[in-house]
PDB file of C-alpha atoms in Angstrom:
ATOM      1  CA  MET A 692      40.771  -4.402  -4.049  1.00 39.00           C
ATOM      2  CA  PRO A 693      39.489  -5.167  -0.531  1.00 40.00           C
ATOM      3  CA  VAL A 694      36.569  -3.217   0.822  1.00 43.00           C
ATOM      4  CA  GLN A 695      36.290  -1.803   4.310  1.00 38.00           C
ATOM      5  CA  THR A 696      32.996  -3.187   5.499  1.00 39.00           C
ATOM      6  CA  ALA A 697      30.548  -2.581   8.267  1.00 39.00           C
ATOM      7  CA  MET A 698      31.376  -6.051   9.618  1.00 40.00           C
ATOM      8  CA  GLY A 699      35.116  -5.667   9.054  1.00 40.00           C
ATOM      9  CA  GLU A 700      37.352  -6.071   6.042  1.00 49.00           C
ATOM     10  CA  ASN A 701      36.612  -9.197   4.013  1.00 62.00           C
ATOM     11  CA  ALA A 702      33.458 -10.089   5.963  1.00 69.00           C
ATOM     12  CA  ILE A 703      32.336 -13.674   5.467  1.00 77.00           C
ATOM     13  CA  ILE A 704      29.086 -13.901   3.509  1.00 84.00           C
ATOM     14  CA  CYS A 705      29.166 -17.655   2.852  1.00 82.00           C
ATOM     15  CA  SER A 706      30.357 -20.342   5.227  1.00 72.00           C
ATOM     16  CA  ASP A 707      29.319 -23.878   6.114  1.00 66.00           C
ATOM     17  CA  GLN A 708      26.824 -22.401   8.574  1.00 67.00           C
ATOM     18  CA  LYS A 709      25.137 -20.114   6.019  1.00 74.00           C
ATOM     19  CA  VAL A 710      22.232 -21.323   3.921  1.00 78.00           C
ATOM     20  CA  TYR A 711      20.828 -19.078   1.222  1.00 91.00           C
ATOM     21  CA  GLU A 712      18.347 -21.215  -0.736  1.00 93.00           C
ATOM     22  CA  LYS A 713      17.392 -19.664  -4.080  1.00 95.00           C
ATOM     23  CA  ARG A 714      15.292 -20.985  -6.941  1.00 96.00           C
ATOM     24  CA  ARG A 715      16.562 -20.683 -10.496  1.00 97.00           C
ATOM     25  CA  LEU A 716      14.674 -18.274 -12.737  1.00 97.00           C
ATOM     26  CA  ALA A 717      11.650 -19.885 -14.443  1.00 94.00           C
ATOM     27  CA  GLY A 718      12.583 -23.308 -13.104  1.00 93.00           C
ATOM     28  CA  ASP A 719      12.190 -25.731 -10.231  1.00 94.00           C
ATOM     29  CA  GLN A 720      15.863 -26.134  -9.316  1.00 94.00           C
ATOM     30  CA  THR A 721      16.765 -24.679  -5.924  1.00 95.00           C
ATOM     31  CA  ASP A 722      20.377 -23.944  -5.005  1.00 94.00           C
ATOM     32  CA  ASN A 723      22.052 -23.290  -1.682  1.00 93.00           C
ATOM     33  CA  LEU A 724      24.232 -20.466  -3.003  1.00 93.00           C
ATOM     34  CA  CYS A 725      27.020 -20.998  -0.478  1.00 90.00           C
ATOM     35  CA  GLU A 726      27.220 -24.705  -1.277  1.00 90.00           C
ATOM     36  CA  VAL A 727      26.823 -24.551  -5.067  1.00 93.00           C
ATOM     37  CA  TYR A 728      29.407 -21.790  -5.519  1.00 94.00           C
ATOM     38  CA  LYS A 729      31.861 -22.871  -2.816  1.00 92.00           C
ATOM     39  CA  GLY A 730      35.399 -22.450  -4.133  1.00 94.00           C
ATOM     40  CA  LYS A 731      34.278 -20.048  -6.882  1.00 97.00           C
ATOM     41  CA  VAL A 732      34.739 -16.302  -7.209  1.00 97.00           C
ATOM     42  CA  VAL A 733      31.178 -14.973  -7.415  1.00 98.00           C
ATOM     43  CA  LEU A 734      29.953 -11.715  -8.944  1.00 98.00           C
ATOM     44  CA  VAL A 735      26.437 -11.023  -7.612  1.00 98.00           C
ATOM     45  CA  VAL A 736      24.334  -8.558  -9.632  1.00 99.00           C
ATOM     46  CA  ASN A 737      20.788  -7.242  -9.228  1.00 99.00           C
ATOM     47  CA  THR A 738      19.355  -6.885 -12.717  1.00 99.00           C
ATOM     48  CA  ALA A 739      16.434  -5.328 -14.597  1.00 98.00           C
ATOM     49  CA  SER A 740      15.214  -5.559 -18.189  1.00 98.00           C
ATOM     50  CA  LYS A 741      13.975  -1.998 -18.667  1.00 97.00           C
ATOM     51  CA  CYS A 742      16.861   0.049 -17.283  1.00 98.00           C
ATOM     52  CA  ALA A 743      19.480   2.322 -18.822  1.00 98.00           C
ATOM     53  CA  PHE A 744      22.061  -0.119 -17.380  1.00 98.00           C
ATOM     54  CA  THR A 745      20.429  -3.195 -18.984  1.00 98.00           C
ATOM     55  CA  PRO A 746      23.090  -3.345 -21.756  1.00 98.00           C
ATOM     56  CA  GLN A 747      25.504  -4.383 -18.979  1.00 99.00           C
ATOM     57  CA  TYR A 748      24.121  -7.892 -19.538  1.00 99.00           C
ATOM     58  CA  ASP A 749      26.488  -8.078 -22.541  1.00 98.00           C
ATOM     59  CA  GLY A 750      29.522  -7.303 -20.404  1.00 98.00           C
ATOM     60  CA  LEU A 751      28.433  -9.588 -17.585  1.00 99.00           C
ATOM     61  CA  GLU A 752      28.009 -12.487 -20.009  1.00 99.00           C
ATOM     62  CA  LYS A 753      31.448 -11.717 -21.482  1.00 98.00           C
ATOM     63  CA  LEU A 754      33.018 -11.801 -18.005  1.00 99.00           C
ATOM     64  CA  TYR A 755      31.270 -15.097 -17.320  1.00 99.00           C
ATOM     65  CA  ARG A 756      32.506 -16.651 -20.564  1.00 98.00           C
ATOM     66  CA  ASP A 757      36.042 -15.236 -20.316  1.00 98.00           C
ATOM     67  CA  TYR A 758      36.684 -16.169 -16.684  1.00 99.00           C
ATOM     68  CA  SER A 759      34.425 -19.152 -15.916  1.00 98.00           C
ATOM     69  CA  GLU A 760      37.190 -21.678 -16.611  1.00 98.00           C
ATOM     70  CA  LYS A 761      39.358 -19.845 -14.065  1.00 98.00           C
ATOM     71  CA  GLY A 762      36.618 -20.073 -11.431  1.00 98.00           C
ATOM     72  CA  LEU A 763      34.358 -17.022 -11.861  1.00 99.00           C
ATOM     73  CA  VAL A 764      30.602 -17.316 -11.799  1.00 98.00           C
ATOM     74  CA  VAL A 765      28.223 -14.406 -12.369  1.00 99.00           C
ATOM     75  CA  ILE A 766      24.814 -14.750 -10.723  1.00 98.00           C
ATOM     76  CA  GLY A 767      21.900 -12.462 -11.501  1.00 99.00           C
ATOM     77  CA  PHE A 768      18.935 -11.509  -9.356  1.00 99.00           C
ATOM     78  CA  PRO A 769      16.176  -9.699 -11.262  1.00 99.00           C
ATOM     79  CA  SER A 770      14.636  -7.003  -9.090  1.00 98.00           C
ATOM     80  CA  ASN A 771      11.718  -4.639  -9.512  1.00 98.00           C
ATOM     81  CA  ASP A 772      12.888  -2.415  -6.633  1.00 98.00           C
ATOM     82  CA  PHE A 773      14.049   0.525  -8.717  1.00 98.00           C
ATOM     83  CA  GLY A 774      11.579   2.340 -10.955  1.00 96.00           C
ATOM     84  CA  ASN A 775       9.527  -0.810 -11.620  1.00 97.00           C
ATOM     85  CA  GLN A 776      12.072  -1.713 -14.291  1.00 98.00           C
ATOM     86  CA  GLU A 777      11.624  -5.479 -13.959  1.00 98.00           C
ATOM     87  CA  PRO A 778       7.831  -5.933 -14.125  1.00 95.00           C
ATOM     88  CA  GLY A 779       7.759  -9.154 -16.162  1.00 95.00           C
ATOM     89  CA  THR A 780       7.113 -12.752 -15.243  1.00 97.00           C
ATOM     90  CA  GLU A 781      10.024 -15.102 -14.688  1.00 96.00           C
ATOM     91  CA  LYS A 782       9.551 -16.619 -18.151  1.00 97.00           C
ATOM     92  CA  THR A 783       9.456 -13.149 -19.744  1.00 98.00           C
ATOM     93  CA  ILE A 784      12.659 -12.155 -17.928  1.00 98.00           C
ATOM     94  CA  GLN A 785      14.408 -15.395 -18.863  1.00 98.00           C
ATOM     95  CA  ASP A 786      13.426 -15.106 -22.527  1.00 98.00           C
ATOM     96  CA  PHE A 787      14.499 -11.455 -22.664  1.00 98.00           C
ATOM     97  CA  CYS A 788      17.913 -12.207 -21.139  1.00 98.00           C
ATOM     98  CA  ARG A 789      18.610 -15.194 -23.373  1.00 97.00           C
ATOM     99  CA  LEU A 790      17.225 -13.853 -26.636  1.00 98.00           C
ATOM    100  CA  THR A 791      18.403 -10.247 -26.343  1.00 97.00           C
ATOM    101  CA  TYR A 792      21.760 -10.686 -24.597  1.00 98.00           C
ATOM    102  CA  GLY A 793      22.573 -14.396 -24.847  1.00 98.00           C
ATOM    103  CA  VAL A 794      22.717 -14.695 -21.061  1.00 98.00           C
ATOM    104  CA  GLU A 795      23.885 -18.128 -19.954  1.00 98.00           C
ATOM    105  CA  PHE A 796      25.087 -17.254 -16.447  1.00 98.00           C
ATOM    106  CA  PRO A 797      22.786 -18.424 -13.628  1.00 98.00           C
ATOM    107  CA  MET A 798      19.764 -16.241 -12.973  1.00 98.00           C
ATOM    108  CA  TYR A 799      17.559 -16.580  -9.915  1.00 98.00           C
ATOM    109  CA  THR A 800      14.003 -15.582  -9.046  1.00 97.00           C
ATOM    110  CA  LYS A 801      12.940 -11.970  -8.781  1.00 97.00           C
ATOM    111  CA  THR A 802      14.371 -10.673  -5.507  1.00 97.00           C
ATOM    112  CA  VAL A 803      13.885  -7.698  -3.192  1.00 98.00           C
ATOM    113  CA  VAL A 804      17.367  -6.215  -2.763  1.00 98.00           C
ATOM    114  CA  LYS A 805      16.825  -3.139  -0.578  1.00 96.00           C
ATOM    115  CA  GLY A 806      15.089  -2.040   2.582  1.00 94.00           C
ATOM    116  CA  GLU A 807      13.415  -3.971   5.369  1.00 94.00           C
ATOM    117  CA  GLN A 808      11.913  -6.506   2.946  1.00 96.00           C
ATOM    118  CA  ALA A 809      15.274  -7.291   1.334  1.00 97.00           C
ATOM    119  CA  ASP A 810      16.180 -10.922   0.842  1.00 96.00           C
ATOM    120  CA  PRO A 811      18.493 -12.235   3.631  1.00 94.00           C
ATOM    121  CA  PHE A 812      21.336 -12.784   1.134  1.00 95.00           C
ATOM    122  CA  TYR A 813      21.124  -9.152   0.029  1.00 96.00           C
ATOM    123  CA  LYS A 814      20.820  -7.988   3.649  1.00 95.00           C
ATOM    124  CA  ALA A 815      24.082  -9.808   4.402  1.00 93.00           C
ATOM    125  CA  LEU A 816      25.796  -8.260   1.370  1.00 95.00           C
ATOM    126  CA  ALA A 817      24.603  -4.769   2.324  1.00 95.00           C
ATOM    127  CA  ALA A 818      25.634  -5.192   5.964  1.00 92.00           C
ATOM    128  CA  ALA A 819      29.070  -6.495   5.010  1.00 91.00           C
ATOM    129  CA  SER A 820      29.780  -3.785   2.453  1.00 93.00           C
ATOM    130  CA  GLY A 821      27.966  -0.920   4.122  1.00 93.00           C
ATOM    131  CA  GLN A 822      26.253  -0.410   0.740  1.00 93.00           C
ATOM    132  CA  ALA A 823      22.815  -1.617  -0.266  1.00 96.00           C
ATOM    133  CA  PRO A 824      22.167  -1.345  -3.998  1.00 98.00           C
ATOM    134  CA  LYS A 825      21.105   2.173  -4.945  1.00 97.00           C
ATOM    135  CA  TRP A 826      19.943   1.067  -8.410  1.00 98.00           C
ATOM    136  CA  ASN A 827      19.906  -1.872 -10.800  1.00 98.00           C
ATOM    137  CA  PHE A 828      23.189  -3.575 -11.737  1.00 99.00           C
ATOM    138  CA  HIS A 829      24.969  -3.034  -8.411  1.00 98.00           C
ATOM    139  CA  LYS A 830      27.716  -5.639  -8.124  1.00 98.00           C
ATOM    140  CA  TYR A 831      29.197  -7.527  -5.165  1.00 97.00           C
ATOM    141  CA  LEU A 832      32.315  -9.652  -5.555  1.00 97.00           C
ATOM    142  CA  LEU A 833      32.869 -12.661  -3.285  1.00 96.00           C
ATOM    143  CA  SER A 834      36.142 -14.566  -2.946  1.00 95.00           C
ATOM    144  CA  ARG A 835      36.525 -18.328  -3.257  1.00 95.00           C
ATOM    145  CA  ASP A 836      36.105 -18.655   0.508  1.00 92.00           C
ATOM    146  CA  GLY A 837      32.859 -16.657   0.608  1.00 92.00           C
ATOM    147  CA  ARG A 838      34.291 -13.340   1.754  1.00 93.00           C
ATOM    148  CA  LEU A 839      33.125 -10.004   0.390  1.00 95.00           C
ATOM    149  CA  VAL A 840      36.024  -8.420  -1.489  1.00 94.00           C
ATOM    150  CA  GLY A 841      34.277  -5.672  -3.422  1.00 95.00           C
ATOM    151  CA  SER A 842      31.118  -3.655  -3.920  1.00 96.00           C
ATOM    152  CA  PHE A 843      30.643  -1.770  -7.183  1.00 97.00           C
ATOM    153  CA  SER A 844      27.966   0.742  -8.122  1.00 97.00           C
ATOM    154  CA  SER A 845      25.767   0.484 -11.192  1.00 98.00           C
ATOM    155  CA  PHE A 846      28.056   2.969 -12.922  1.00 98.00           C
ATOM    156  CA  VAL A 847      30.982   0.513 -12.822  1.00 98.00           C
ATOM    157  CA  LYS A 848      30.734  -1.334 -16.127  1.00 98.00           C
ATOM    158  CA  PRO A 849      31.545  -5.051 -16.291  1.00 98.00           C
ATOM    159  CA  GLN A 850      34.640  -4.454 -18.460  1.00 97.00           C
ATOM    160  CA  SER A 851      35.922  -1.545 -16.356  1.00 98.00           C
ATOM    161  CA  ASP A 852      39.545  -1.771 -15.247  1.00 98.00           C
ATOM    162  CA  GLU A 853      38.422  -1.483 -11.624  1.00 97.00           C
ATOM    163  CA  LEU A 854      36.124  -4.512 -11.737  1.00 98.00           C
ATOM    164  CA  VAL A 855      38.335  -6.653 -13.984  1.00 98.00           C
ATOM    165  CA  ARG A 856      41.355  -6.040 -11.709  1.00 98.00           C
ATOM    166  CA  ALA A 857      39.311  -7.033  -8.649  1.00 97.00           C
ATOM    167  CA  ILE A 858      38.081 -10.213 -10.362  1.00 98.00           C
ATOM    168  CA  GLU A 859      41.568 -11.171 -11.534  1.00 98.00           C
ATOM    169  CA  ALA A 860      42.995 -10.575  -8.059  1.00 98.00           C
ATOM    170  CA  ALA A 861      40.290 -12.784  -6.536  1.00 97.00           C
ATOM    171  CA  LEU A 862      40.914 -15.554  -9.063  1.00 98.00           C
TER     172      LEU A 862
END
């Protein structure tokens, strides 16, 4: 389902002119998000290890596994912005995600996702949707051509009909 956005419906987040360089969690690899995920449907999620919503990792990994062959990628951005619920080091976060939830989808470095200090990628998502994350596990859905097509609160579970329908429509 399309979202009416502050920048207009289906605002472009990624284009050939946009460069959002991000380093992979606990690694040296740096990705230009718009280049690496060009042509993919992307679900962007701010995550935390010590949150009531943390079990959503299971559902996010299931989405990634079920739809990756059709072109979906889930990308996670650990954030300590809400209740200090992601206090660990990158290695601690990576180990927790892999060992506890079997997370294989790409995870990036700890990121500020709200306010004046927010990362430019998250500022663009918030401006386009009119919604900055209000808590951990807020989700943004981007189309294959880098347009914002949905913004989903933390309360929208990964397997919810609303989110699955939006993903399937974007695929």
